[in-house]
XYZ file of C-alpha atoms in Angstrom:
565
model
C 99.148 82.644 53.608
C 96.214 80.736 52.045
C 92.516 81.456 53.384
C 93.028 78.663 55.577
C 96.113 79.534 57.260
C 94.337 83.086 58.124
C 91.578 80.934 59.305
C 93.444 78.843 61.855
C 95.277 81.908 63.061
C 92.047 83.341 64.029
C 90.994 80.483 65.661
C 94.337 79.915 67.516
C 94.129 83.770 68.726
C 90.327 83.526 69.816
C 91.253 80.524 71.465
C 94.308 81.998 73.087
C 92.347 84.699 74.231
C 89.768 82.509 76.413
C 92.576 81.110 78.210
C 91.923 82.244 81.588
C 96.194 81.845 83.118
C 99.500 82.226 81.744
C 99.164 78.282 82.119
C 96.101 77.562 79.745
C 97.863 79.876 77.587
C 100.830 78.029 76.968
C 99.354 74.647 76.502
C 96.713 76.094 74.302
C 99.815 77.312 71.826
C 102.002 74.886 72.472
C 99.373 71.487 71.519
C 98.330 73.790 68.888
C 101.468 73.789 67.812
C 102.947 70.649 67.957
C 99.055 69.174 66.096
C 99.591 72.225 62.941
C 103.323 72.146 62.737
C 103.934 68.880 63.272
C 106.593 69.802 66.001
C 107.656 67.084 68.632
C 109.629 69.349 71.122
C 108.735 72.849 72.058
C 109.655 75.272 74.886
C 108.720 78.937 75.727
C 111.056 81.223 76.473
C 110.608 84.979 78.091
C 112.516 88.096 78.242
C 112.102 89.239 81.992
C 114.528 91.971 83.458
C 117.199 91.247 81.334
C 117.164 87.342 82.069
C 116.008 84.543 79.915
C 113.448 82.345 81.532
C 111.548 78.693 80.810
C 107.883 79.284 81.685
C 106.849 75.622 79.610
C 107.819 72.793 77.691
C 106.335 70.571 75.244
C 107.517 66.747 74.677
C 106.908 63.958 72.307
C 102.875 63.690 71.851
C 101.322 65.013 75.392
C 104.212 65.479 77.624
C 103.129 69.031 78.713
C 105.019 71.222 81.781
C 104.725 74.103 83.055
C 107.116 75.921 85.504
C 105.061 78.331 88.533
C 108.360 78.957 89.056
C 109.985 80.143 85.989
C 113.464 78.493 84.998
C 116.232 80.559 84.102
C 117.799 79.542 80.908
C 121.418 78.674 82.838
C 119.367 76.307 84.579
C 117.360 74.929 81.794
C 119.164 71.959 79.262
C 116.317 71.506 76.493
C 117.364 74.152 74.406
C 120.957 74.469 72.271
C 122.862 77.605 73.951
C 124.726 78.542 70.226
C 121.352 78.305 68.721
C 119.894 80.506 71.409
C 122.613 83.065 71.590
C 122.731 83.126 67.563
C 118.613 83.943 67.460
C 119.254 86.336 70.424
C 122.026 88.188 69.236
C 120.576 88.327 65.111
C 116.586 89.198 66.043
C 115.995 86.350 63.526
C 114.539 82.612 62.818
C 117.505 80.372 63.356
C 117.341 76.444 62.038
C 119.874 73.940 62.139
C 119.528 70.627 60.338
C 120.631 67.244 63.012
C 120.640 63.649 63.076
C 118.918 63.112 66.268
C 117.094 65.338 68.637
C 118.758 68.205 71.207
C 117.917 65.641 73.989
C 117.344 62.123 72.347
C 118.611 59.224 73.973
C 121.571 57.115 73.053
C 119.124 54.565 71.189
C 117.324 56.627 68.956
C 117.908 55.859 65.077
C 119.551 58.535 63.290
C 117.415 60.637 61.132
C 117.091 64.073 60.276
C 115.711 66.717 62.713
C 115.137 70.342 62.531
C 116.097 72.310 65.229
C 114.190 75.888 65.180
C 114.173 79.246 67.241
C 112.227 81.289 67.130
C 112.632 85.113 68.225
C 109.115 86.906 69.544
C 110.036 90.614 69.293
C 108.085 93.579 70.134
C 109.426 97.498 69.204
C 112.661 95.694 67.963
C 113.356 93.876 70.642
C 113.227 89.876 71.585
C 110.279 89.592 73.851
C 110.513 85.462 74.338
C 111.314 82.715 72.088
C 110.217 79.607 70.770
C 112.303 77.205 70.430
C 111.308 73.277 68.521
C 112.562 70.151 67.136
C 110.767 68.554 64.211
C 111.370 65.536 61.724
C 108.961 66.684 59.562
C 110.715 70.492 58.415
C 108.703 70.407 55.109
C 105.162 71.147 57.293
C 107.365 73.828 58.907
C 108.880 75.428 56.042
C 105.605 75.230 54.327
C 103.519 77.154 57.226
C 106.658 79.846 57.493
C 104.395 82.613 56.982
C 101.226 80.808 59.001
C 104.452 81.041 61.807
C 105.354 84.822 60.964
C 102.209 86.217 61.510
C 101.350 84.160 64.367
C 105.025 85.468 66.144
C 103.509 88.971 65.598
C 100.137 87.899 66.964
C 101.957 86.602 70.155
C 104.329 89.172 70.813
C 101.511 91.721 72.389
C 99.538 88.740 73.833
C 102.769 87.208 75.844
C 103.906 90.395 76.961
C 100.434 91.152 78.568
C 100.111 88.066 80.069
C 103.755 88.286 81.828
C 102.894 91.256 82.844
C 99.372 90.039 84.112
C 101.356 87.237 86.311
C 103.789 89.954 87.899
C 100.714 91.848 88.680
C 99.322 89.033 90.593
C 102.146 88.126 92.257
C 102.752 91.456 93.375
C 99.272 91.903 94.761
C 99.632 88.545 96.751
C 102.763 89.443 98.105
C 101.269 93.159 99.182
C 98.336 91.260 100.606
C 100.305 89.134 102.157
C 102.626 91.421 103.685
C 99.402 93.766 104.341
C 97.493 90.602 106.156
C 100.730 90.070 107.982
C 101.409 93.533 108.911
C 97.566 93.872 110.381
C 97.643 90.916 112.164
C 101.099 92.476 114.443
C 99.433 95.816 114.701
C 96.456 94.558 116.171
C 98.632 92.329 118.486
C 100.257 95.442 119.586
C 97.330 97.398 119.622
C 96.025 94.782 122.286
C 99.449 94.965 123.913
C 99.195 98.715 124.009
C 95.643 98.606 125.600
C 96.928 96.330 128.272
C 100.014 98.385 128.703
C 97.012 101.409 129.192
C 94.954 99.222 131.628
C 98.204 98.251 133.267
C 99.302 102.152 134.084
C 95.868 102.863 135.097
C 96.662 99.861 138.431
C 99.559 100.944 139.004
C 98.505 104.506 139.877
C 95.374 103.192 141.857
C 97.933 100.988 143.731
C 99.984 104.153 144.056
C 96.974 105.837 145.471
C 96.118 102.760 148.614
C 97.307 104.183 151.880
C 97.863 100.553 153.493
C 99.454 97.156 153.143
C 96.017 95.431 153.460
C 94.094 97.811 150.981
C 97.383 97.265 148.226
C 96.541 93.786 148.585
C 93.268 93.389 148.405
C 93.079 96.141 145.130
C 96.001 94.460 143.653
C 93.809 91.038 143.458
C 90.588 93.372 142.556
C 92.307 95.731 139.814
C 94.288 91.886 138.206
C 90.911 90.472 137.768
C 88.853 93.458 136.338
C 91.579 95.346 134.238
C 94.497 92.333 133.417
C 92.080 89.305 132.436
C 93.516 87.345 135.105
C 91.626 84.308 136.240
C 92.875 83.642 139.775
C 95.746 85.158 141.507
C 97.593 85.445 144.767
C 99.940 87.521 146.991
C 102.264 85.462 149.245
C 104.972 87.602 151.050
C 108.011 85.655 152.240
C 109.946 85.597 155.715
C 113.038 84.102 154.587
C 114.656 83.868 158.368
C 111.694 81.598 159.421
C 111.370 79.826 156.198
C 107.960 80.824 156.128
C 105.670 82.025 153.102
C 102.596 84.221 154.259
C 99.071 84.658 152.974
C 97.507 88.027 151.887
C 94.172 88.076 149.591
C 93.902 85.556 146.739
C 90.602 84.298 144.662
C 88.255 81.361 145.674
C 87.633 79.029 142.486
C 84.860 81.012 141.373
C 87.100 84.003 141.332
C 85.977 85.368 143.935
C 87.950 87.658 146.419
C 89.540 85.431 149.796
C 91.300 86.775 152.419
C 93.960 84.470 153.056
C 95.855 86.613 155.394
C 95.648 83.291 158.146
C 97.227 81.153 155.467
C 101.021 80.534 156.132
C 103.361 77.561 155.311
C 107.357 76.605 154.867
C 108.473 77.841 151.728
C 107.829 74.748 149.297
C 111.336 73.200 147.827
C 109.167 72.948 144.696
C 110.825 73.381 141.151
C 108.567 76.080 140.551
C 109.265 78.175 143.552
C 113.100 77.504 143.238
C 113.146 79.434 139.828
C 111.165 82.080 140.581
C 113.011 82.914 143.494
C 116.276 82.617 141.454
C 115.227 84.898 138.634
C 114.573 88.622 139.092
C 112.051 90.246 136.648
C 111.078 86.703 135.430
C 107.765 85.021 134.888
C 107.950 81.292 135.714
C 105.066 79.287 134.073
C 104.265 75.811 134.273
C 101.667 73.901 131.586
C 99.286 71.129 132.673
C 99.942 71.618 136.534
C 97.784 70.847 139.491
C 96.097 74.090 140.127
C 95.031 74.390 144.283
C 92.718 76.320 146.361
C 94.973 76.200 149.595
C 96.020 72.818 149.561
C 93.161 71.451 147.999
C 93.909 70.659 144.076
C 91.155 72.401 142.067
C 91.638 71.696 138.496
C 94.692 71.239 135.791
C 95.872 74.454 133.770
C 98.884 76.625 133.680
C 100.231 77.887 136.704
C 102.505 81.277 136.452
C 104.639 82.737 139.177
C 106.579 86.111 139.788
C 108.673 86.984 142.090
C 108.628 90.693 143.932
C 111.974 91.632 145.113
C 113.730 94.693 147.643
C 117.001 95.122 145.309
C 118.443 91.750 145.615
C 116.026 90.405 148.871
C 112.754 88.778 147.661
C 109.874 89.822 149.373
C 106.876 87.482 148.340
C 105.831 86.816 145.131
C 102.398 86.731 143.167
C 100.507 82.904 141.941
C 98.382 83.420 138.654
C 96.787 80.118 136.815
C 93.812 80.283 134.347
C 91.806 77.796 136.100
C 88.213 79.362 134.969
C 88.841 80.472 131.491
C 91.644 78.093 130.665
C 93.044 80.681 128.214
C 96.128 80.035 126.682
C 99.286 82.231 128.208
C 100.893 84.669 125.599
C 104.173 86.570 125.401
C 102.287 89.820 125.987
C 100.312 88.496 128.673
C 103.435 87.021 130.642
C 105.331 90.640 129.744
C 102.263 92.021 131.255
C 102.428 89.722 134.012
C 106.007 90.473 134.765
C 105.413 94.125 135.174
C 102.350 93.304 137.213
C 104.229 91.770 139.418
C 106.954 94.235 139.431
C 104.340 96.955 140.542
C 103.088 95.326 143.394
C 106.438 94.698 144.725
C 107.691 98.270 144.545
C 104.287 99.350 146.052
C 104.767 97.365 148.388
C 108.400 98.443 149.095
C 106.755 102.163 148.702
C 104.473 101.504 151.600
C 107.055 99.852 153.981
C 109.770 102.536 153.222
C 107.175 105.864 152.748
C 109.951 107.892 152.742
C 111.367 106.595 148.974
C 108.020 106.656 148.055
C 108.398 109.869 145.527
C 111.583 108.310 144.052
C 110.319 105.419 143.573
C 106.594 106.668 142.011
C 108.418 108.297 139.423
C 111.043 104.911 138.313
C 108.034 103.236 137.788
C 106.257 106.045 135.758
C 109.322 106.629 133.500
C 109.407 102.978 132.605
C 105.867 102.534 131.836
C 105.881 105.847 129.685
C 108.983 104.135 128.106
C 106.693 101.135 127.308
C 104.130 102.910 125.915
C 106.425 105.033 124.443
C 108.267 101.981 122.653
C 104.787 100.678 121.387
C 103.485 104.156 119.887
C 107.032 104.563 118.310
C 106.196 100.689 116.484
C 103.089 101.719 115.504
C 104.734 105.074 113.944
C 106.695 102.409 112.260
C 104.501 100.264 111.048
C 102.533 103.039 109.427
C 105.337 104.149 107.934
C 105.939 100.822 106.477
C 102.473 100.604 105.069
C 102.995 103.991 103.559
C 106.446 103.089 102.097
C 105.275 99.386 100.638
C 102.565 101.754 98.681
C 105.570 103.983 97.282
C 107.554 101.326 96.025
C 104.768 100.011 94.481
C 104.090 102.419 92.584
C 107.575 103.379 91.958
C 110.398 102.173 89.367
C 113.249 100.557 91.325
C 115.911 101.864 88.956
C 115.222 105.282 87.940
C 112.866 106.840 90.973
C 109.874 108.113 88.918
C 106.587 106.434 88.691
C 106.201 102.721 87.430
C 103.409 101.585 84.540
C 100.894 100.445 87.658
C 100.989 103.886 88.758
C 100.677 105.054 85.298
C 98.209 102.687 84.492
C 96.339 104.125 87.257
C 96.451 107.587 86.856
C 95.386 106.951 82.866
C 92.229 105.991 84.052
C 91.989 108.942 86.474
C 92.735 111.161 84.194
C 90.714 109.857 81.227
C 87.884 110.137 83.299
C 88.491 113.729 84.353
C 89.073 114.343 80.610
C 85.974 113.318 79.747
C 83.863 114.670 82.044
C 85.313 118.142 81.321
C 85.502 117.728 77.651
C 89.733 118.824 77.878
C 92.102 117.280 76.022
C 94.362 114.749 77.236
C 97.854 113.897 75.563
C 100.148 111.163 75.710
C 104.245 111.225 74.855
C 105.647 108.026 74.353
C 109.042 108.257 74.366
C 111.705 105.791 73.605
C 115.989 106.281 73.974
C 117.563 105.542 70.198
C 119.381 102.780 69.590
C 119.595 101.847 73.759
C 120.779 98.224 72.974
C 123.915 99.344 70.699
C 124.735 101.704 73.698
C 124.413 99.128 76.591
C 126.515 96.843 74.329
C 128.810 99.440 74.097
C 129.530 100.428 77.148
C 127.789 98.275 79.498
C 124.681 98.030 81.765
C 126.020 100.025 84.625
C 126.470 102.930 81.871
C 122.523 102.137 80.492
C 121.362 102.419 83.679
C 123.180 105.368 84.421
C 121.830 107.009 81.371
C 118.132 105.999 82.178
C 118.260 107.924 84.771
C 119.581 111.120 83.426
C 116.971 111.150 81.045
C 114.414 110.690 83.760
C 115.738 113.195 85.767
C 115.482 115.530 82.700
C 111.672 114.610 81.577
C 110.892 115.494 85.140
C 112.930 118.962 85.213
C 111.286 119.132 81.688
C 107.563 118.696 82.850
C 107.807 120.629 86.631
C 106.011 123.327 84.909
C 102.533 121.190 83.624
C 101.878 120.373 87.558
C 99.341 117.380 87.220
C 101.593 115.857 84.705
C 102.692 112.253 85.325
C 105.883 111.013 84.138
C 106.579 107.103 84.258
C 109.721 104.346 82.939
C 107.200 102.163 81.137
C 109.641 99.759 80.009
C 112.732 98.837 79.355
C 114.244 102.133 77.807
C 110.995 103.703 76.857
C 108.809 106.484 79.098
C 105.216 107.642 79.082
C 103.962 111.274 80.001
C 100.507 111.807 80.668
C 99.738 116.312 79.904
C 96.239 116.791 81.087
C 94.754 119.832 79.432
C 97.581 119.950 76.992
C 96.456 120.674 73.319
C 97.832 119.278 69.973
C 99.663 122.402 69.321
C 101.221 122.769 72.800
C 102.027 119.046 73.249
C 104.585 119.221 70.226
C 106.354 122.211 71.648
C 106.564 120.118 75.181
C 107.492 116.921 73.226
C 110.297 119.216 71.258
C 111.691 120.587 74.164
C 112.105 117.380 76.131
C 114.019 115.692 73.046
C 115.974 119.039 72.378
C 116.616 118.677 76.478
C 117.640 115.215 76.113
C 120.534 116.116 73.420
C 121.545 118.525 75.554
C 122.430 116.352 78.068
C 125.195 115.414 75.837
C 125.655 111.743 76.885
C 128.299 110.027 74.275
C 126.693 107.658 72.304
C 129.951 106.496 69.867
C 127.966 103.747 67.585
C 125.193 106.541 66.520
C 124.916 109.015 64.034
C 124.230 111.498 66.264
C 127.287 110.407 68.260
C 125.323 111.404 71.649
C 121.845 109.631 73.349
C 118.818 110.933 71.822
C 115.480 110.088 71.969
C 112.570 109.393 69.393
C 108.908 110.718 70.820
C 105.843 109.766 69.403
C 102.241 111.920 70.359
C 99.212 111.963 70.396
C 95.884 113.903 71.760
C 92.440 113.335 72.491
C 89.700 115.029 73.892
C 87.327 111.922 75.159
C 83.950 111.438 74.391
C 81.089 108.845 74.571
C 82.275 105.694 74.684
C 85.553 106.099 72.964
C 88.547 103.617 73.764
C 90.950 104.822 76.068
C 93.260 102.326 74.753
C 92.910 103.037 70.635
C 92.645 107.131 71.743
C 96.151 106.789 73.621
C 98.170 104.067 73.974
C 97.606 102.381 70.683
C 98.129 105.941 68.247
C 100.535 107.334 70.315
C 102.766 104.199 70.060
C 102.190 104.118 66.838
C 103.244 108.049 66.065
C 106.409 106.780 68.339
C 106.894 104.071 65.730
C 106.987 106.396 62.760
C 110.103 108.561 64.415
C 111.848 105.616 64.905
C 111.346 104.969 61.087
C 111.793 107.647 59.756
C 115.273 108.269 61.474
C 114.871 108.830 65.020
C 115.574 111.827 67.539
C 112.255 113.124 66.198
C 108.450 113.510 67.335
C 106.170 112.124 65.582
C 102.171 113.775 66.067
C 99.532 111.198 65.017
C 96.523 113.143 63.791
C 93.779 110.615 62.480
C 94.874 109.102 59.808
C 98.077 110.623 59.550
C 101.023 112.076 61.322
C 102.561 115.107 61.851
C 106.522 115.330 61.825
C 109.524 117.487 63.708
């Protein structure tokens, strides 16, 4: 690379890193690009859970797109499937020499076109992809290593950025599902505290000693403990055809006796399906609401019938004349078992001698209710609880995920620090995991991920605090806190020894069983050294030196150097 290639890189990777979304990011490299290279069709392709997926495209001069919702490949036709597969399969630059471009339209003059893909691999694996068309392939071939070194550049920076978009998506979708969640507990919570008020009038309905005192409390107890605006209680005499006035509320609210008021039963719509519907709560928007037969104002009107087994006895007139509230579904549920309670009292008090039997039917079913609503709320704790498992767990092998990890590196870096112990970190990675899932299939790699994760747990139950997580792909991270240099290559031997001893056939290696490759390293924090270059960085690199120098090994990075097994 010539002092100017090295130059532009830098300035393509500052710039890169100012980009504040995924989708800055991509058009930042892609018109970078397609103005350097020369290219005149480019798309990005990323690795995600096993799946191949279009997150932007590139076309002609300014034709930029990207895809919020990721395309899989299979559903993607701007990039050659053999030339994919061949770049996938090989981990290496593919080009193929045509006379017109992947996509070009039947009128385009023949000329000749290089087709290029390009692999983005991290730890020996394909990360994403780049794949481009150009008529000019000398500028290409020229900037080949310009292209290397920026591939190597990107790999880190796309990875983090994916992951930086799952992590936002999955905190949206827990807020959402939080927001949601809150908004039906505190709908239940008000349900439950009417459900509350609600028990507490029906026992001081239980506790009136007369018709005319039940009716007058019911009215009093509706208006101070249900939010009711204006009700009624109009018994029925079904011989005479009559319906009969008790107490009701003036249009003030105000308690009326109304026990003078009587009139034929109304063949009104209203009336005729309430009294056809037992346990029922008949409500009518936008009616007439009257004061006797006086109209007083326009709101909803709501009627429920009480009822003697299959005889209806009266039934009780609600409206929301002075408020003008809207009616809910917990408000007419309320409403319904308001109305059954004044019926059975009133049943209680004409037939005293059913009134124990009857006392305790209608305790049972409110404890029932309120039973039902503490058992949701059980629930939906529970489901708050288990949505905050999940996300911190992996989905696959049961052990902690990288945000937990990521999590509990900062706790424990902290703690580290403050108590001047040592912290280590074991990266560990399963040898040659891509030769055995070709081999024998993804059911059998998943299988085998988690035996081994099952093991490094087993492995690690004696260090209590210490946190084991699947941190990608086939690869693991265990956080020892307090464990020294000396002790953390014993622990990082005995997990790999462990690991062979599972004795899992691996036919395509050496070894001939699964084995893994470990890479460690310790540090006791201090000032303001960098978590990330302490840990993560050395101890990835210590991880990479087993896997060079032959794998199933640990590798201790000490400074400068490292330290073999």
């Amino acid at each position: 690379m010539t002092v100017c290639d090295i130059t532009g890189l830098n300035d393509l990777v500052e710039q890169l890193a100012r980009q504040a979304n995924m989708e800055r990011w991509c058009y930042c490299l892609m018109s970078s690009l397609h103005k350097d290279l020369k290219l005149d069709s480019i798309t990005l392709l990323v690795e995600q859970d096993d799946r191949t997926y279009v997150f932007a495209s590139w076309v002609g001069r300014s034709d930029y797109r990207y895809y919020n919702q990721p395309l899989l490949m299979t559903e993607y036709n701007g990039v050659p499937t053999g030339l994919f597969e061949q770049a996938k399969q090989n981990h290496e630059f593919v080009r193929a020499y045509v006379n017109k471009p992947y996509k070009a339209l039947w009128n385009i003059e023949d000329s000749l076109w290089c087709q290029i893909l390009l692999p983005i691999q991290m730890h020996g694996r394909n990360v994403a992809y780049i794949y481009a068309e150009t008529a000019n392939s000398a500028r290409f071939e020229a900037s080949i290593h310009y292209v290397e070194k920026l591939l190597v550049v990107l790999a880190s920076d796309i990875s983090a950025r994916v992951l930086q978009q799952e992590v936002i998506h999955h905190n949206i979708t827990r807020r959402s599902i939080e927001a949601e969640l809150e908004v039906r507990k505190q709908s239940i919570t008000d349900y439950l505290g009417l459900m509350r008020n609600l028990h507490e009038v029906t026992l001081k309905l239980s506790q009136a000693t007369q018709l005319d005192t039940l009716y007058r409390q019911a009215i009093e107890l509706g208006r101070a403990y249900l939010g009711i605006d204006r009700m009624a209680i109009f018994l029925t005499d079904f011989e005479s055809n009559l319906m009969l006035g008790t107490y009701g509320t003036s249009p003030d609210g105000d308690l009326v006796d109304r026990k003078s008021f009587y009139s034929q039963i109304p063949d009104h719509p209203l009336v005729n399906e309430a009294l056809s519907h037992k346990n029922h709560v008949v409500v009518k928007e936008n009616a007439p609401l009257y004061f006797g037969k006086v109209q007083v104002g326009i709101g909803w009107n709501a009627m429920i019938a009480m009822w003697n087994g299959t005889e209806c006895i009266g039934w009780v007139a609600v409206d929301n004349l002075i408020n003008q509230r809207a009616l809910s579904e917990h408000q007419k549920e309320i409403l319904k078992l308001f109305g059954a309670a004044i019926g059975q009292q009133i049943v209680i008090r004409r037939h005293y001698d059913s009134i124990k039997e009857l006392n305790i039917d209608l305790e049972k079913r409110v404890i029932r209710r309120t039973q039902e609503l503490q058992t949701t709320n059980r629930a939906l704790e529970e489901a708050n609880r288990s949505l905050e498992l999940l996300s911190m767990q992996d989905g696959l092998t049961g052990i902690a995920n990288r945000r937990f990890f990521d999590l509990r590196l900062s706790r424990y870096w902290q703690i580290a620090k403050d108590k001047r112990v040592p912290l280590t970190l074991l990266m560990i990675d399963v040898d040659n995991f891509k030769s055995f899932n070709d081999t024998n299939g993804h059911l059998e790699g998943d299988h085998c991920l988690k035996m081994i994760a099952s093991r490094i747990e087993s492995e690690l139950e004696v260090h209590k605090k210490s946190v084991v997580c699947r941190y990608g792909g086939e690869e693991f991270a265990c956080l020892l806190p307090t464990v020294d240099k000396n002790m953390a290559i014993m622990v990082a031997e005995d997990i790999r020894r462990a690991i062979v001893d599972l004795a899992i056939p691996h036919f395509t290696a050496n070894s001939h069983v699964v084995t893994v490759s470990v890479g460690i390293h310790t540090v006791t924090p201090a000032g303001e050294f960098s978590m990330s270059e302490a840990l993560m960085t050395l101890a990835d690199k210590a991880l990479y030196k087993a896997k060079t120098k032959g794998r199933n090994c640990t590798v201790q990075w000490e400074g400068k150097k490292e330290v073999c097994n």
